[in-house]
Phi, psi and omega in degrees: 000313182297317180298320179295318179298319180294320178297317179298316181295319179293323176298320180294318179295318179297312180296320178298317179299316179299315182289320177296320180292316186282316188251348185090158183298314185295323185272345179284131180250151180294328178297316178295321180294316179299317179297317180296328180278349180076030179229170177276164176296330177298319178294322178297315182290339174296323183268328184223123182286341184202170176294328177301315181295321179294319178298322178298317180295323178297314181293326177295322177293317178301315180293322179295320178298315179297311181301315184290326180293319178293317181298320180297319178296318181292319181292335178280356179082016179293130178305145187307317182292320176294323177298322178295315178301314180296326180291325177292324175291323176301318180298314179302318180293313187289330177299337176261334189264333183221115184294346183297323182287312178299320179293324180297319175298315184292320178299319178299316181296317188273331187245000180290164179293157177307144007273002182290314184248156179295155180302139176093350179280155180288130179303144178298149179300320178214144174281098185292331173299318179295322178296320178293316177299322179298314181297315181296312183294322179296314179295323179293320177296320178297322177295320177296313182294333179275001179081015181280336184254153175261351183284131177220163176057226181294331177297327178295316179301318180293318179297317180297315180298319181295313183293317180297315179299318179295318180295322179292333179293341179298316179295321179297314179297319179297325181293346177279356183089014181299132177300154183300317182302318179292320179297319179299317180296324179291323177295319177298315180295325179300315181288332176297330177276322185286318187304313180300335179276342185262324187250167180297154182305132179088351184267349183301327182292348179284349185247143176274122182265344179278166174295151179300149182302322180297323180291319177299319181296319178301313183291316182298322180288344179073026183278341180266150176279140173274160181302137176095358178248161182252172178293154179296159183303132178083003179239167176225183181305326182291341184268341186280162180290130180273161176304145180305140176062025179238099183298160176300132181292167178300156179308140179290153183301132175090358178308124173082026174297144182290152176125183177264162183265005177084355181249004176091004181264001169062044177294146177199159182181188176263181181290144176265159177252108182252020186296321182295318179295318180294322177297321179297318179295312183295315181295318180296319181293316182293312180294321182296322180298319180291319181291327177298318179296324179298316180295319181296320184290339182274352181281000000 
């Protein structure tokens, strides 16, 4: 029962992410989301009391994916600057492979407080742009502290602003509908220009600017879903291939709440532990807000 409830919830989060990404928060309806997930509205309301709650779960998944991908690179011993390069390629890949990340950016744009969102809209659960800036800035600071960068003092502020602006542009380019292959080539070209300005002369060749071979293999094999497509029949988000080196995120909040799902299939279970996902959201938002101010002040 618990496993069935978790699968249903993950399908709903995946379908919600797709609809928020494709149609926007305001235009996405719970009826369409339930239909896309292959469940009744009663089953949806068993897991989520409102569209706000579903949007929160989508953003928590997006933040957990980002947090886990960075953590996996660090635990593998990847040097910070190479980890930063790989994380930008991960973003390019994931914007096409998992709608939760693209939807998290869009929810932030549409539902964030002014000036991001129109007056009267509900503030976004987390500023996903700030979470992304936090991840980029943290890896760049680690690279500086490890002696990989030559920028110090005011030069460091300029380098940070340049790298953050370039990293944020990846999401913008993806939003134009650019195919993944073209986006990957642009990210590679971006680092070919940035690296000589960041590291000591002659050291740029020490870093790989292309996407990792495993990521290329995933895309070439066609195992990842592209943005705007749904899971194959009979599968849910938990069944699809995840981005390379990105572990499955912590259980989403509320997985396995006891009770029926309103559709007559009698789902039931125990309480889920969503502390890791919530920590990722909270840490990303707090760090990102500070890093956003740093970037603004350097302009």
